[in-house]
Each structure stands twice: as C-alpha cells, then as structure tokens.
C-alpha cells in the first residue's frame, strides 16, 4: 500500500518525474513522431488512452490473478499490453483512418513502448491502489503528451534555422531533449 | 539467401551497425541506467544474456512458430529470459538489482532485442544467430560502457568508485542526472558525425 495523495501522484508523474524527460521511457515515439506538433499531440492522446487501460488491467491482474505468482508478472503484463495495443490499433483504424496512417509504425510499436510497460511495473512496485493507478496513468500520459508537443514545436522551429550540417538529426534532437530535461528539473523542488 | 559470411554477422553489430549509436535502438536503458560504469556493466550483462538466449532459442524453433503470431511468440520468449535474468541478478548481485530496479523488467521492451529476432534469428541458422547476437550484444555493451564511463568520470569524478582527480575536482553533477544522459549521448553522436564527415572528405580527396 502507498499513502501518497492523489494530487502528488498526478503531479509527480506529469512533471517532476516526467516519463520521457526524467525516466527515459517512451523514447522511440519521442524521437520518431515529434517532427510535427499535430501528430505529436495525437500520439500523446493515444498514449493517455492506452496508459489508462493498461493501468486498469495491471491493477486487475495484480489484485485477482497474480497474488500467488509474482514471478509471472513480466510475462502476463507484456501479453496484456500487446493485446491492448492490438485492440486500440483496430479501433483507431476503424474510426480514424487518417490518424492511423499518420501514426504509422509507431502505433503497433506501442507494444514495445517502454512507457506503457514501465507504467505497469512502476505501479506494481509502488503498490498503488485502483484510484492511485488511474491518476498515475493519466498524469504520466499528460506528461508524455507535454514532452512530445514541446519537442515537436521546438523541432518545427529549428527546421527553419541555420544549423551546421553534422548537427542535423538525432544529435540535435538529443541535445534539445537534454535542455528540456534540465528545464523540467526545475520542478523537482515542488513536491 | 546467403549474402554475408559468419564473420561479417559477428562484426557488423559491434561498430558499423552499433545498435545504440548508429541505429538508435534500446535508448531507454542506454540513458536511464548509465550514471555509473558499474550500473552500465550490469545492464549490459543482463541484456547480453537475454539477447543471446532468445536468439539461440528462436532460431532453433523458428520453423515451429506460425507467421501470424511470431511477434507475440518472440516477446514471450524474451519475457521468459528477462524473468530469469531478473531472478539471477536478485540472487547474485542484490545491490545492482536494487540500483537498476524496474529497468531490468524493461529489457522486455528493448526494441533492439525484438528487432534482432525479427530481422535475423527468424531466418538464419542457430550458429549464425548466435554470432549475430554476440556481436550486437558487444556493440550494446560498448555504447553503454562509453556512456557510463564518461558520465561517472565527469559527474562524480570516479571510475569504478576509485577517485580520479583528487579532492579539488568539482563534479559536474548534471552528468549523473537525467539531463546529462541526453546531453552525453547527443555529444557522442555529434562526435561520431564529425568523425564520419572527416573520413568522407578524406576519401573524396583521395579519389
């Protein structure tokens, strides 16, 4: 059991321990789909949705199924995440085909998105209950979206600026991420 | 289709197609647990173990896995070995296990491992998959050791807990913080870019 208040869990997951900038979770989409603000925003929203579902599923598994078999945790979590992503993929393809094309490979890749799997593991390690888990998931999802959108807007702007040829691409993206992460450290004293 | 020799399979992953520095796979552990050299080594060892075992197992049973469910099957195999690695570390290196925490479990979602299974082990013989896995594993270790070494030297002023600079050294604390991970990897990649460009212009001058 964990006795943190809901607000501190939410706030900590969103900015202080931002999944992308402080814990390095979900870096693949962070590098991959952060070229356009609009796509980044949609990816973030899709992430919030999957994260919340994962949190629900992980809580359910922990409480009712895995009580006596903690060693099966990693295997059962990954199956749950994989099936959830599959379902979300089918739903998105059906109701928002444009979004489906924009997200491309990064939607199925959510299975191997550390953020989603990491959420299930962190939630378990910290012993969050049902409500705490949901709040944690939404906070983490909003944090991911925030990081993605910030990154995308900086990259959109930097496309027009004069950058040395060797610095273009991943190197620059990483340095920008580093500076963003530094900025987010400023939130550390808040909690 | 046999386009590469076994020796090439082995060497390729070490530097030319280095998983972290060139292909940008498996970034999460490369950034998260490389604040000291010891943690970087423990992480590399665990990943190496999982990668090699999964590659060997998957390439030996590849004809039994139906094509439609291959990704799920690979993930299950990987998850099994990660559970094993988790337990082994807990038993034999409890300090490191505590330091790495949730990131051991997160080896499951390391895209590099799944990538090797999909791209290589599922179509090649056991022997060649083993060579490939060892090569990629060494490449991953090199990248992590570089990150961990530089960050520990600059951020704490020690290497393997041995002080390097004497008492007057002011550590760059930012290097052991999350931001330092991004910055260090960014600088390493920029450095490699400069190196590549020099090589290209030298080749152009020679030709």
mmCIF file of C-alpha atoms in Angstrom:
data_model
loop_
_atom_site.group_PDB
_atom_site.id
_atom_site.type_symbol
_atom_site.label_atom_id
_atom_site.label_comp_id
_atom_site.label_asym_id
_atom_site.label_seq_id
_atom_site.Cartn_x
_atom_site.Cartn_y
_atom_site.Cartn_z
ATOM 1 C CA UNK A 1 0.000 0.000 0.000
ATOM 2 C CA UNK A 2 1.076 3.505 -0.726
ATOM 3 C CA UNK A 3 -0.249 6.557 1.111
ATOM 4 C CA UNK A 4 0.726 9.332 -1.301
ATOM 5 C CA UNK A 5 -2.105 11.738 -2.028
ATOM 6 C CA UNK A 6 -3.714 11.549 -5.454
ATOM 7 C CA UNK A 7 -2.580 15.051 -6.296
ATOM 8 C CA UNK A 8 1.065 14.390 -5.534
ATOM 9 C CA UNK A 9 0.987 11.183 -7.615
ATOM 10 C CA UNK A 10 -0.591 13.038 -10.518
ATOM 11 C CA UNK A 11 1.782 15.968 -10.365
ATOM 12 C CA UNK A 12 4.864 13.835 -9.844
ATOM 13 C CA UNK A 13 4.046 11.629 -12.845
ATOM 14 C CA UNK A 14 3.281 14.615 -15.036
ATOM 15 C CA UNK A 15 6.208 16.968 -14.493
ATOM 16 C CA UNK A 16 8.608 16.095 -11.687
ATOM 17 C CA UNK A 17 9.236 12.511 -12.784
ATOM 18 C CA UNK A 18 8.164 13.061 -16.370
ATOM 19 C CA UNK A 19 8.232 9.656 -18.072
ATOM 20 C CA UNK A 20 10.170 10.833 -21.089
ATOM 21 C CA UNK A 21 12.451 13.513 -19.732
ATOM 22 C CA UNK A 22 13.337 12.108 -16.320
ATOM 23 C CA UNK A 23 12.845 8.349 -16.636
ATOM 24 C CA UNK A 24 13.658 7.921 -20.349
ATOM 25 C CA UNK A 25 10.527 5.892 -21.035
ATOM 26 C CA UNK A 26 8.881 6.067 -24.442
ATOM 27 C CA UNK A 27 11.877 7.471 -26.270
ATOM 28 C CA UNK A 28 11.169 5.792 -29.621
ATOM 29 C CA UNK A 29 7.988 7.775 -30.355
ATOM 30 C CA UNK A 30 9.644 10.799 -28.745
ATOM 31 C CA UNK A 31 12.331 10.721 -31.439
ATOM 32 C CA UNK A 32 10.112 9.321 -34.181
ATOM 33 C CA UNK A 33 6.828 11.235 -34.229
ATOM 34 C CA UNK A 34 7.958 14.534 -32.766
ATOM 35 C CA UNK A 35 8.523 16.244 -36.105
ATOM 36 C CA UNK A 36 5.003 17.768 -36.349
ATOM 37 C CA UNK A 37 3.023 19.257 -33.469
ATOM 38 C CA UNK A 38 -0.304 17.858 -34.625
ATOM 39 C CA UNK A 39 0.921 14.274 -34.954
ATOM 40 C CA UNK A 40 2.726 14.575 -31.642
ATOM 41 C CA UNK A 41 -0.457 15.712 -29.933
ATOM 42 C CA UNK A 42 -2.457 12.814 -31.354
ATOM 43 C CA UNK A 43 0.229 10.321 -30.437
ATOM 44 C CA UNK A 44 0.153 11.730 -26.917
ATOM 45 C CA UNK A 45 -3.615 11.344 -26.699
ATOM 46 C CA UNK A 46 -3.432 7.759 -27.976
ATOM 47 C CA UNK A 47 -0.801 7.159 -25.292
ATOM 48 C CA UNK A 48 -3.016 8.529 -22.497
ATOM 49 C CA UNK A 49 -5.764 6.171 -23.603
ATOM 50 C CA UNK A 50 -3.560 3.064 -23.717
ATOM 51 C CA UNK A 51 -1.827 4.000 -20.456
ATOM 52 C CA UNK A 52 -5.129 4.280 -18.598
ATOM 53 C CA UNK A 53 -6.342 0.938 -19.956
ATOM 54 C CA UNK A 54 -3.008 -0.663 -19.035
ATOM 55 C CA UNK A 55 -3.201 0.686 -15.520
ATOM 56 C CA UNK A 56 -6.686 -0.796 -15.112
ATOM 57 C CA UNK A 57 -5.590 -4.149 -16.492
ATOM 58 C CA UNK A 58 -2.417 -4.274 -14.418
ATOM 59 C CA UNK A 59 -4.327 -3.473 -11.240
ATOM 60 C CA UNK A 60 -6.859 -6.179 -12.034
ATOM 61 C CA UNK A 61 -4.131 -8.748 -12.720
ATOM 62 C CA UNK A 62 -2.215 -7.833 -9.567
ATOM 63 C CA UNK A 63 -5.248 -7.994 -7.317
ATOM 64 C CA UNK A 64 -7.054 -11.043 -8.623
ATOM 65 C CA UNK A 65 -4.679 -13.199 -10.628
ATOM 66 C CA UNK A 66 -1.039 -12.734 -9.731
ATOM 67 C CA UNK A 67 -1.314 -12.704 -5.939
ATOM 68 C CA UNK A 68 0.405 -16.051 -5.604
ATOM 69 C CA UNK A 69 2.582 -15.924 -8.673
ATOM 70 C CA UNK A 70 4.584 -12.686 -8.720
ATOM 71 C CA UNK A 71 7.221 -14.310 -10.938
ATOM 72 C CA UNK A 72 4.705 -14.389 -13.793
ATOM 73 C CA UNK A 73 4.324 -10.631 -13.687
ATOM 74 C CA UNK A 74 6.614 -9.650 -16.566
ATOM 75 C CA UNK A 75 5.137 -12.274 -18.889
ATOM 76 C CA UNK A 76 1.492 -11.541 -18.094
ATOM 77 C CA UNK A 77 1.945 -7.764 -18.277
ATOM 78 C CA UNK A 78 3.510 -7.939 -21.705
ATOM 79 C CA UNK A 79 0.670 -10.120 -23.005
ATOM 80 C CA UNK A 80 -1.890 -7.654 -21.651
ATOM 81 C CA UNK A 81 -0.076 -4.689 -23.183
ATOM 82 C CA UNK A 82 0.270 -6.454 -26.533
ATOM 83 C CA UNK A 83 -3.415 -7.328 -26.716
ATOM 84 C CA UNK A 84 -4.473 -3.845 -25.619
ATOM 85 C CA UNK A 85 -2.367 -2.227 -28.305
ATOM 86 C CA UNK A 86 -3.829 -4.606 -30.872
ATOM 87 C CA UNK A 87 -7.361 -3.609 -29.850
ATOM 88 C CA UNK A 88 -6.570 0.104 -29.894
ATOM 89 C CA UNK A 89 -4.984 -0.326 -33.317
ATOM 90 C CA UNK A 90 -8.141 -1.944 -34.693
ATOM 91 C CA UNK A 91 -10.376 0.715 -33.161
ATOM 92 C CA UNK A 92 -8.256 3.596 -34.463
ATOM 93 C CA UNK A 93 -8.106 2.032 -37.927
ATOM 94 C CA UNK A 94 -11.875 1.793 -37.961
ATOM 95 C CA UNK A 95 -12.867 5.199 -36.577
ATOM 96 C CA UNK A 96 -9.905 7.426 -37.536
ATOM 97 C CA UNK A 97 -8.126 6.091 -40.634
ATOM 98 C CA UNK A 98 -6.248 9.361 -41.183
ATOM 99 C CA UNK A 99 -4.752 9.259 -37.710
ATOM 100 C CA UNK A 100 -3.938 5.589 -38.281
ATOM 101 C CA UNK A 101 -1.846 6.461 -41.343
ATOM 102 C CA UNK A 102 -0.122 9.371 -39.594
ATOM 103 C CA UNK A 103 0.982 7.305 -36.629
ATOM 104 C CA UNK A 104 2.130 4.555 -38.966
ATOM 105 C CA UNK A 105 4.531 2.047 -37.480
ATOM 106 C CA UNK A 106 4.526 3.771 -34.097
ATOM 107 C CA UNK A 107 1.073 2.516 -33.229
ATOM 108 C CA UNK A 108 1.906 -1.226 -33.304
ATOM 109 C CA UNK A 109 5.301 -0.330 -31.828
ATOM 110 C CA UNK A 110 3.482 0.827 -28.713
ATOM 111 C CA UNK A 111 3.736 -2.811 -27.644
ATOM 112 C CA UNK A 112 7.430 -2.259 -27.191
ATOM 113 C CA UNK A 113 6.896 1.266 -25.898
ATOM 114 C CA UNK A 114 8.652 1.289 -22.557
ATOM 115 C CA UNK A 115 6.264 3.905 -21.207
ATOM 116 C CA UNK A 116 3.293 1.574 -21.286
ATOM 117 C CA UNK A 117 5.070 -1.458 -19.889
ATOM 118 C CA UNK A 118 7.005 0.718 -17.449
ATOM 119 C CA UNK A 119 3.768 2.142 -16.089
ATOM 120 C CA UNK A 120 2.524 -1.336 -15.197
ATOM 121 C CA UNK A 121 5.821 -2.200 -13.493
ATOM 122 C CA UNK A 122 6.134 1.078 -11.566
ATOM 123 C CA UNK A 123 2.532 0.915 -10.445
ATOM 124 C CA UNK A 124 3.106 -2.578 -9.087
ATOM 125 C CA UNK A 125 6.431 -1.776 -7.415
ATOM 126 C CA UNK A 126 4.939 1.237 -5.639
ATOM 127 C CA UNK A 127 1.819 -0.639 -4.587
ATOM 128 C CA UNK A 128 -0.716 1.849 -5.935
ATOM 129 C CA UNK A 129 -4.387 1.037 -5.408
ATOM 130 C CA UNK A 130 -7.107 1.377 -8.038
ATOM 131 C CA UNK A 131 -7.654 5.151 -7.931
ATOM 132 C CA UNK A 132 -3.955 5.917 -7.473
ATOM 133 C CA UNK A 133 -3.183 3.791 -10.526
ATOM 134 C CA UNK A 134 -5.657 5.612 -12.743
ATOM 135 C CA UNK A 135 -4.429 9.025 -11.604
ATOM 136 C CA UNK A 136 -0.831 7.901 -12.114
ATOM 137 C CA UNK A 137 -1.639 6.748 -15.657
ATOM 138 C CA UNK A 138 -3.412 9.955 -16.642
ATOM 139 C CA UNK A 139 -0.645 12.084 -15.151
ATOM 140 C CA UNK A 140 2.032 10.073 -16.932
ATOM 141 C CA UNK A 141 0.098 10.284 -20.203
ATOM 142 C CA UNK A 142 -0.305 14.053 -19.922
ATOM 143 C CA UNK A 143 3.399 14.319 -19.130
ATOM 144 C CA UNK A 144 4.272 12.304 -22.244
ATOM 145 C CA UNK A 145 1.981 14.481 -24.352
ATOM 146 C CA UNK A 146 3.522 17.624 -22.903
ATOM 147 C CA UNK A 147 7.051 16.416 -23.676
ATOM 148 C CA UNK A 148 6.079 15.304 -27.199
ATOM 149 C CA UNK A 149 4.348 18.575 -28.058
ATOM 150 C CA UNK A 150 7.158 20.715 -26.612
ATOM 151 C CA UNK A 151 9.720 18.727 -28.559
ATOM 152 C CA UNK A 152 7.695 18.912 -31.767
ATOM 153 C CA UNK A 153 7.273 22.680 -31.547
ATOM 154 C CA UNK A 154 10.990 23.186 -30.967
ATOM 155 C CA UNK A 155 11.809 20.924 -33.898
ATOM 156 C CA UNK A 156 9.351 22.702 -36.178
ATOM 157 C CA UNK A 157 11.006 25.997 -35.348
ATOM 158 C CA UNK A 158 14.543 24.672 -35.662
ATOM 159 C CA UNK A 159 13.845 23.380 -39.172
ATOM 160 C CA UNK A 160 13.962 26.927 -40.445
ATOM 161 C CA UNK A 161 17.099 27.921 -38.591
ATOM 162 C CA UNK A 162 20.645 27.642 -39.819
ATOM 163 C CA UNK A 163 22.159 24.538 -38.239
ATOM 164 C CA UNK A 164 25.581 23.045 -39.069
ATOM 165 C CA UNK A 165 25.168 20.031 -41.342
ATOM 166 C CA UNK A 166 26.598 17.467 -38.913
ATOM 167 C CA UNK A 167 24.316 18.535 -36.075
ATOM 168 C CA UNK A 168 21.130 17.908 -38.049
ATOM 169 C CA UNK A 169 19.070 14.929 -36.988
ATOM 170 C CA UNK A 170 19.474 12.768 -33.917
ATOM 171 C CA UNK A 171 22.363 14.607 -32.313
ATOM 172 C CA UNK A 172 20.480 17.882 -32.199
ATOM 173 C CA UNK A 173 17.255 16.201 -31.057
ATOM 174 C CA UNK A 174 19.107 14.639 -28.136
ATOM 175 C CA UNK A 175 20.709 17.925 -27.095
ATOM 176 C CA UNK A 176 17.293 19.641 -27.246
ATOM 177 C CA UNK A 177 15.867 16.823 -25.143
ATOM 178 C CA UNK A 178 18.710 17.339 -22.678
ATOM 179 C CA UNK A 179 17.901 21.028 -22.350
ATOM 180 C CA UNK A 180 14.197 20.260 -21.908
ATOM 181 C CA UNK A 181 15.085 17.742 -19.243
ATOM 182 C CA UNK A 182 17.211 20.363 -17.495
ATOM 183 C CA UNK A 183 14.264 22.751 -17.560
ATOM 184 C CA UNK A 184 11.978 20.114 -16.078
ATOM 185 C CA UNK A 185 14.441 19.593 -13.220
ATOM 186 C CA UNK A 186 13.258 22.957 -12.007
ATOM 187 C CA UNK A 187 10.034 21.287 -10.913
ATOM 188 C CA UNK A 188 11.900 18.944 -8.584
ATOM 189 C CA UNK A 189 11.555 21.174 -5.536
ATOM 190 C CA UNK A 190 7.789 21.420 -5.841
ATOM 191 C CA UNK A 191 6.938 18.163 -4.095
ATOM 192 C CA UNK B 1 19.901 -16.330 -49.273
ATOM 193 C CA UNK B 2 23.485 -16.150 -48.116
ATOM 194 C CA UNK B 3 24.898 -12.733 -48.677
ATOM 195 C CA UNK B 4 27.131 -12.348 -45.648
ATOM 196 C CA UNK B 5 29.802 -14.544 -44.114
ATOM 197 C CA UNK B 6 29.543 -15.631 -40.450
ATOM 198 C CA UNK B 7 32.456 -13.349 -39.599
ATOM 199 C CA UNK B 8 30.535 -10.390 -41.013
ATOM 200 C CA UNK B 9 27.460 -11.326 -38.970
ATOM 201 C CA UNK B 10 29.605 -11.124 -35.891
ATOM 202 C CA UNK B 11 31.494 -7.918 -36.615
ATOM 203 C CA UNK B 12 28.597 -5.945 -38.060
ATOM 204 C CA UNK B 13 26.773 -5.311 -34.787
ATOM 205 C CA UNK B 14 29.874 -4.227 -32.867
ATOM 206 C CA UNK B 15 30.519 -0.928 -34.578
ATOM 207 C CA UNK B 16 29.229 -0.436 -38.129
ATOM 208 C CA UNK B 17 25.630 -1.134 -37.152
ATOM 209 C CA UNK B 18 26.014 -0.414 -33.467
ATOM 210 C CA UNK B 19 22.501 -0.781 -32.000
ATOM 211 C CA UNK B 20 22.617 2.298 -29.796
ATOM 212 C CA UNK B 21 24.932 4.766 -31.514
ATOM 213 C CA UNK B 22 24.005 4.138 -35.148
ATOM 214 C CA UNK B 23 20.576 2.505 -35.175
ATOM 215 C CA UNK B 24 19.232 4.351 -32.117
ATOM 216 C CA UNK B 25 17.615 1.237 -30.666
ATOM 217 C CA UNK B 26 17.447 0.403 -26.989
ATOM 218 C CA UNK B 27 17.871 4.027 -25.975
ATOM 219 C CA UNK B 28 15.846 3.691 -22.816
ATOM 220 C CA UNK B 29 18.367 1.567 -20.872
ATOM 221 C CA UNK B 30 21.296 3.328 -22.569
ATOM 222 C CA UNK B 31 20.201 6.590 -20.982
ATOM 223 C CA UNK B 32 18.496 5.538 -17.799
ATOM 224 C CA UNK B 33 20.996 3.315 -16.025
ATOM 225 C CA UNK B 34 24.328 4.622 -17.277
ATOM 226 C CA UNK B 35 25.041 7.112 -14.496
ATOM 227 C CA UNK B 36 27.892 4.909 -13.242
ATOM 228 C CA UNK B 37 30.086 2.384 -15.020
ATOM 229 C CA UNK B 38 29.037 -0.412 -12.665
ATOM 230 C CA UNK B 39 25.348 0.033 -13.444
ATOM 231 C CA UNK B 40 26.114 0.231 -17.153
ATOM 232 C CA UNK B 41 28.021 -3.057 -16.969
ATOM 233 C CA UNK B 42 25.269 -4.813 -15.002
ATOM 234 C CA UNK B 43 22.675 -3.640 -17.524
ATOM 235 C CA UNK B 44 24.825 -4.729 -20.470
ATOM 236 C CA UNK B 45 25.383 -8.152 -18.937
ATOM 237 C CA UNK B 46 21.659 -8.681 -18.360
ATOM 238 C CA UNK B 47 20.763 -7.524 -21.876
ATOM 239 C CA UNK B 48 23.554 -9.625 -23.405
ATOM 240 C CA UNK B 49 22.218 -12.707 -21.611
ATOM 241 C CA UNK B 50 18.631 -12.122 -22.731
ATOM 242 C CA UNK B 51 19.615 -11.318 -26.324
ATOM 243 C CA UNK B 52 21.881 -14.342 -26.782
ATOM 244 C CA UNK B 53 19.494 -16.842 -25.190
ATOM 245 C CA UNK B 54 16.450 -15.557 -27.104
ATOM 246 C CA UNK B 55 18.311 -15.524 -30.408
ATOM 247 C CA UNK B 56 19.504 -19.106 -29.972
ATOM 248 C CA UNK B 57 16.111 -20.386 -28.839
ATOM 249 C CA UNK B 58 14.117 -18.565 -31.503
ATOM 250 C CA UNK B 59 16.400 -19.527 -34.368
ATOM 251 C CA UNK B 60 16.256 -23.166 -33.280
ATOM 252 C CA UNK B 61 12.435 -23.315 -33.141
ATOM 253 C CA UNK B 62 11.731 -20.860 -35.969
ATOM 254 C CA UNK B 63 10.051 -23.464 -38.176
ATOM 255 C CA UNK B 64 7.522 -24.220 -35.416
ATOM 256 C CA UNK B 65 6.330 -20.629 -34.973
ATOM 257 C CA UNK B 66 3.335 -19.671 -37.161
ATOM 258 C CA UNK B 67 3.965 -16.472 -39.081
ATOM 259 C CA UNK B 68 0.822 -14.698 -37.795
ATOM 260 C CA UNK B 69 1.768 -14.858 -34.125
ATOM 261 C CA UNK B 70 5.533 -14.589 -34.470
ATOM 262 C CA UNK B 71 5.911 -11.201 -32.727
ATOM 263 C CA UNK B 72 3.912 -12.352 -29.707
ATOM 264 C CA UNK B 73 5.913 -15.559 -29.568
ATOM 265 C CA UNK B 74 9.212 -13.641 -29.666
ATOM 266 C CA UNK B 75 8.014 -11.342 -26.883
ATOM 267 C CA UNK B 76 7.035 -14.322 -24.755
ATOM 268 C CA UNK B 77 10.449 -15.945 -25.200
ATOM 269 C CA UNK B 78 12.166 -12.656 -24.372
ATOM 270 C CA UNK B 79 9.944 -12.101 -21.319
ATOM 271 C CA UNK B 80 10.833 -15.566 -20.038
ATOM 272 C CA UNK B 81 14.552 -14.877 -20.237
ATOM 273 C CA UNK B 82 14.103 -11.444 -18.670
ATOM 274 C CA UNK B 83 12.353 -13.069 -15.716
ATOM 275 C CA UNK B 84 15.328 -15.439 -15.430
ATOM 276 C CA UNK B 85 17.833 -12.568 -15.614
ATOM 277 C CA UNK B 86 15.837 -10.653 -13.001
ATOM 278 C CA UNK B 87 15.950 -13.600 -10.587
ATOM 279 C CA UNK B 88 19.640 -14.316 -11.247
ATOM 280 C CA UNK B 89 20.612 -10.706 -10.556
ATOM 281 C CA UNK B 90 18.489 -10.640 -7.430
ATOM 282 C CA UNK B 91 20.263 -13.740 -6.166
ATOM 283 C CA UNK B 92 23.855 -12.967 -7.116
ATOM 284 C CA UNK B 93 24.089 -9.162 -7.304
ATOM 285 C CA UNK B 94 21.397 -7.774 -4.998
ATOM 286 C CA UNK B 95 22.988 -4.301 -4.811
ATOM 287 C CA UNK B 96 22.989 -3.881 -8.584
ATOM 288 C CA UNK B 97 19.483 -5.331 -8.768
ATOM 289 C CA UNK B 98 18.263 -2.636 -6.419
ATOM 290 C CA UNK B 99 20.047 0.134 -8.331
ATOM 291 C CA UNK B 100 18.633 -0.926 -11.684
ATOM 292 C CA UNK B 101 15.168 -1.516 -10.244
ATOM 293 C CA UNK B 102 12.357 -1.540 -12.764
ATOM 294 C CA UNK B 103 14.756 -1.184 -15.675
ATOM 295 C CA UNK B 104 15.593 -4.901 -15.548
ATOM 296 C CA UNK B 105 11.959 -5.741 -16.294
ATOM 297 C CA UNK B 106 12.032 -3.118 -19.009
ATOM 298 C CA UNK B 107 14.561 -5.179 -21.006
ATOM 299 C CA UNK B 108 11.444 -6.916 -22.363
ATOM 300 C CA UNK B 109 10.509 -3.803 -24.299
ATOM 301 C CA UNK B 110 14.032 -3.109 -25.557
ATOM 302 C CA UNK B 111 13.377 -2.704 -29.288
ATOM 303 C CA UNK B 112 16.898 -3.857 -30.081
ATOM 304 C CA UNK B 113 16.248 -7.417 -28.872
ATOM 305 C CA UNK B 114 12.929 -7.799 -30.666
ATOM 306 C CA UNK B 115 14.477 -6.201 -33.735
ATOM 307 C CA UNK B 116 17.258 -8.816 -33.916
ATOM 308 C CA UNK B 117 14.722 -11.660 -33.631
ATOM 309 C CA UNK B 118 12.536 -10.273 -36.393
ATOM 310 C CA UNK B 119 15.380 -9.227 -38.683
ATOM 311 C CA UNK B 120 17.861 -12.021 -38.156
ATOM 312 C CA UNK B 121 17.144 -15.017 -35.897
ATOM 313 C CA UNK B 122 13.833 -15.815 -37.572
ATOM 314 C CA UNK B 123 15.545 -16.508 -40.905
ATOM 315 C CA UNK B 124 19.029 -17.738 -40.082
ATOM 316 C CA UNK B 125 20.687 -20.820 -38.599
ATOM 317 C CA UNK B 126 21.356 -21.187 -34.890
ATOM 318 C CA UNK B 127 25.101 -20.725 -35.317
ATOM 319 C CA UNK B 128 24.776 -17.508 -37.311
ATOM 320 C CA UNK B 129 22.105 -16.125 -34.966
ATOM 321 C CA UNK B 130 24.404 -16.797 -32.034
ATOM 322 C CA UNK B 131 27.236 -14.903 -33.733
ATOM 323 C CA UNK B 132 24.898 -12.052 -34.619
ATOM 324 C CA UNK B 133 23.534 -11.841 -31.065
ATOM 325 C CA UNK B 134 27.017 -11.823 -29.539
ATOM 326 C CA UNK B 135 28.122 -9.098 -31.951
ATOM 327 C CA UNK B 136 25.123 -6.891 -31.261
ATOM 328 C CA UNK B 137 25.471 -7.591 -27.532
ATOM 329 C CA UNK B 138 29.096 -6.433 -27.604
ATOM 330 C CA UNK B 139 28.072 -3.330 -29.558
ATOM 331 C CA UNK B 140 25.423 -2.540 -26.949
ATOM 332 C CA UNK B 141 27.985 -3.057 -24.171
ATOM 333 C CA UNK B 142 30.479 -0.724 -25.871
ATOM 334 C CA UNK B 143 27.868 2.030 -26.140
ATOM 335 C CA UNK B 144 26.732 1.634 -22.529
ATOM 336 C CA UNK B 145 30.279 1.497 -21.186
ATOM 337 C CA UNK B 146 31.126 4.676 -23.110
ATOM 338 C CA UNK B 147 28.072 6.427 -21.665
ATOM 339 C CA UNK B 148 28.568 5.066 -18.145
ATOM 340 C CA UNK B 149 32.310 5.742 -18.113
ATOM 341 C CA UNK B 150 32.101 9.336 -19.327
ATOM 342 C CA UNK B 151 29.164 10.164 -17.093
ATOM 343 C CA UNK B 152 30.779 8.708 -13.983
ATOM 344 C CA UNK B 153 34.139 10.409 -14.655
ATOM 345 C CA UNK B 154 32.573 13.821 -15.259
ATOM 346 C CA UNK B 155 29.641 13.593 -12.881
ATOM 347 C CA UNK B 156 31.257 12.051 -9.804
ATOM 348 C CA UNK B 157 34.945 12.202 -10.648
ATOM 349 C CA UNK B 158 35.451 8.486 -10.074
ATOM 350 C CA UNK B 159 35.730 5.330 -12.137
ATOM 351 C CA UNK B 160 34.569 2.082 -10.522
ATOM 352 C CA UNK B 161 34.323 4.112 -7.293
ATOM 353 C CA UNK B 162 38.048 4.963 -7.475
ATOM 354 C CA UNK B 163 38.597 8.743 -7.301
ATOM 355 C CA UNK B 164 40.496 10.035 -10.317
ATOM 356 C CA UNK B 165 41.114 13.725 -9.879
ATOM 357 C CA UNK B 166 41.957 14.316 -6.226
ATOM 358 C CA UNK B 167 39.966 16.421 -3.755
ATOM 359 C CA UNK B 168 39.929 19.670 -5.744
ATOM 360 C CA UNK B 169 37.780 18.341 -8.566
ATOM 361 C CA UNK B 170 34.348 19.907 -8.749
ATOM 362 C CA UNK B 171 31.993 17.208 -10.156
ATOM 363 C CA UNK B 172 29.636 18.134 -12.991
ATOM 364 C CA UNK B 173 26.561 16.977 -11.136
ATOM 365 C CA UNK B 174 24.351 17.448 -14.190
ATOM 366 C CA UNK B 175 26.050 14.470 -15.870
ATOM 367 C CA UNK B 176 24.637 11.918 -13.429
ATOM 368 C CA UNK B 177 21.175 13.496 -13.606
ATOM 369 C CA UNK B 178 18.714 12.512 -16.367
ATOM 370 C CA UNK B 179 19.534 15.616 -18.417
ATOM 371 C CA UNK B 180 23.173 14.551 -18.550
ATOM 372 C CA UNK B 181 22.170 11.284 -20.225
ATOM 373 C CA UNK B 182 20.551 13.090 -23.125
ATOM 374 C CA UNK B 183 23.409 15.582 -23.397
ATOM 375 C CA UNK B 184 26.122 12.918 -23.256
ATOM 376 C CA UNK B 185 24.503 10.730 -25.916
ATOM 377 C CA UNK B 186 23.896 13.837 -28.029
ATOM 378 C CA UNK B 187 27.558 14.823 -27.804
ATOM 379 C CA UNK B 188 28.764 11.281 -28.541
ATOM 380 C CA UNK B 189 26.578 11.163 -31.652
ATOM 381 C CA UNK B 190 27.699 14.614 -32.769
ATOM 382 C CA UNK B 191 31.302 13.494 -32.249
ATOM 383 C CA UNK B 192 30.713 10.411 -34.395
ATOM 384 C CA UNK B 193 29.136 12.659 -37.036
ATOM 385 C CA UNK B 194 32.252 14.839 -37.182
ATOM 386 C CA UNK B 195 34.403 11.717 -37.402
ATOM 387 C CA UNK B 196 32.311 10.304 -40.269
ATOM 388 C CA UNK B 197 32.403 13.584 -42.156
ATOM 389 C CA UNK B 198 36.190 13.817 -41.878
ATOM 390 C CA UNK B 199 36.502 10.260 -43.174
ATOM 391 C CA UNK B 200 34.226 11.017 -46.111
ATOM 392 C CA UNK B 201 36.037 14.194 -47.105
ATOM 393 C CA UNK B 202 39.379 12.387 -46.836
ATOM 394 C CA UNK B 203 38.089 9.616 -49.102
ATOM 395 C CA UNK B 204 36.773 12.219 -51.524
ATOM 396 C CA UNK B 205 40.153 13.947 -51.539
ATOM 397 C CA UNK B 206 41.943 10.635 -52.175
ATOM 398 C CA UNK B 207 39.634 9.781 -55.055
#
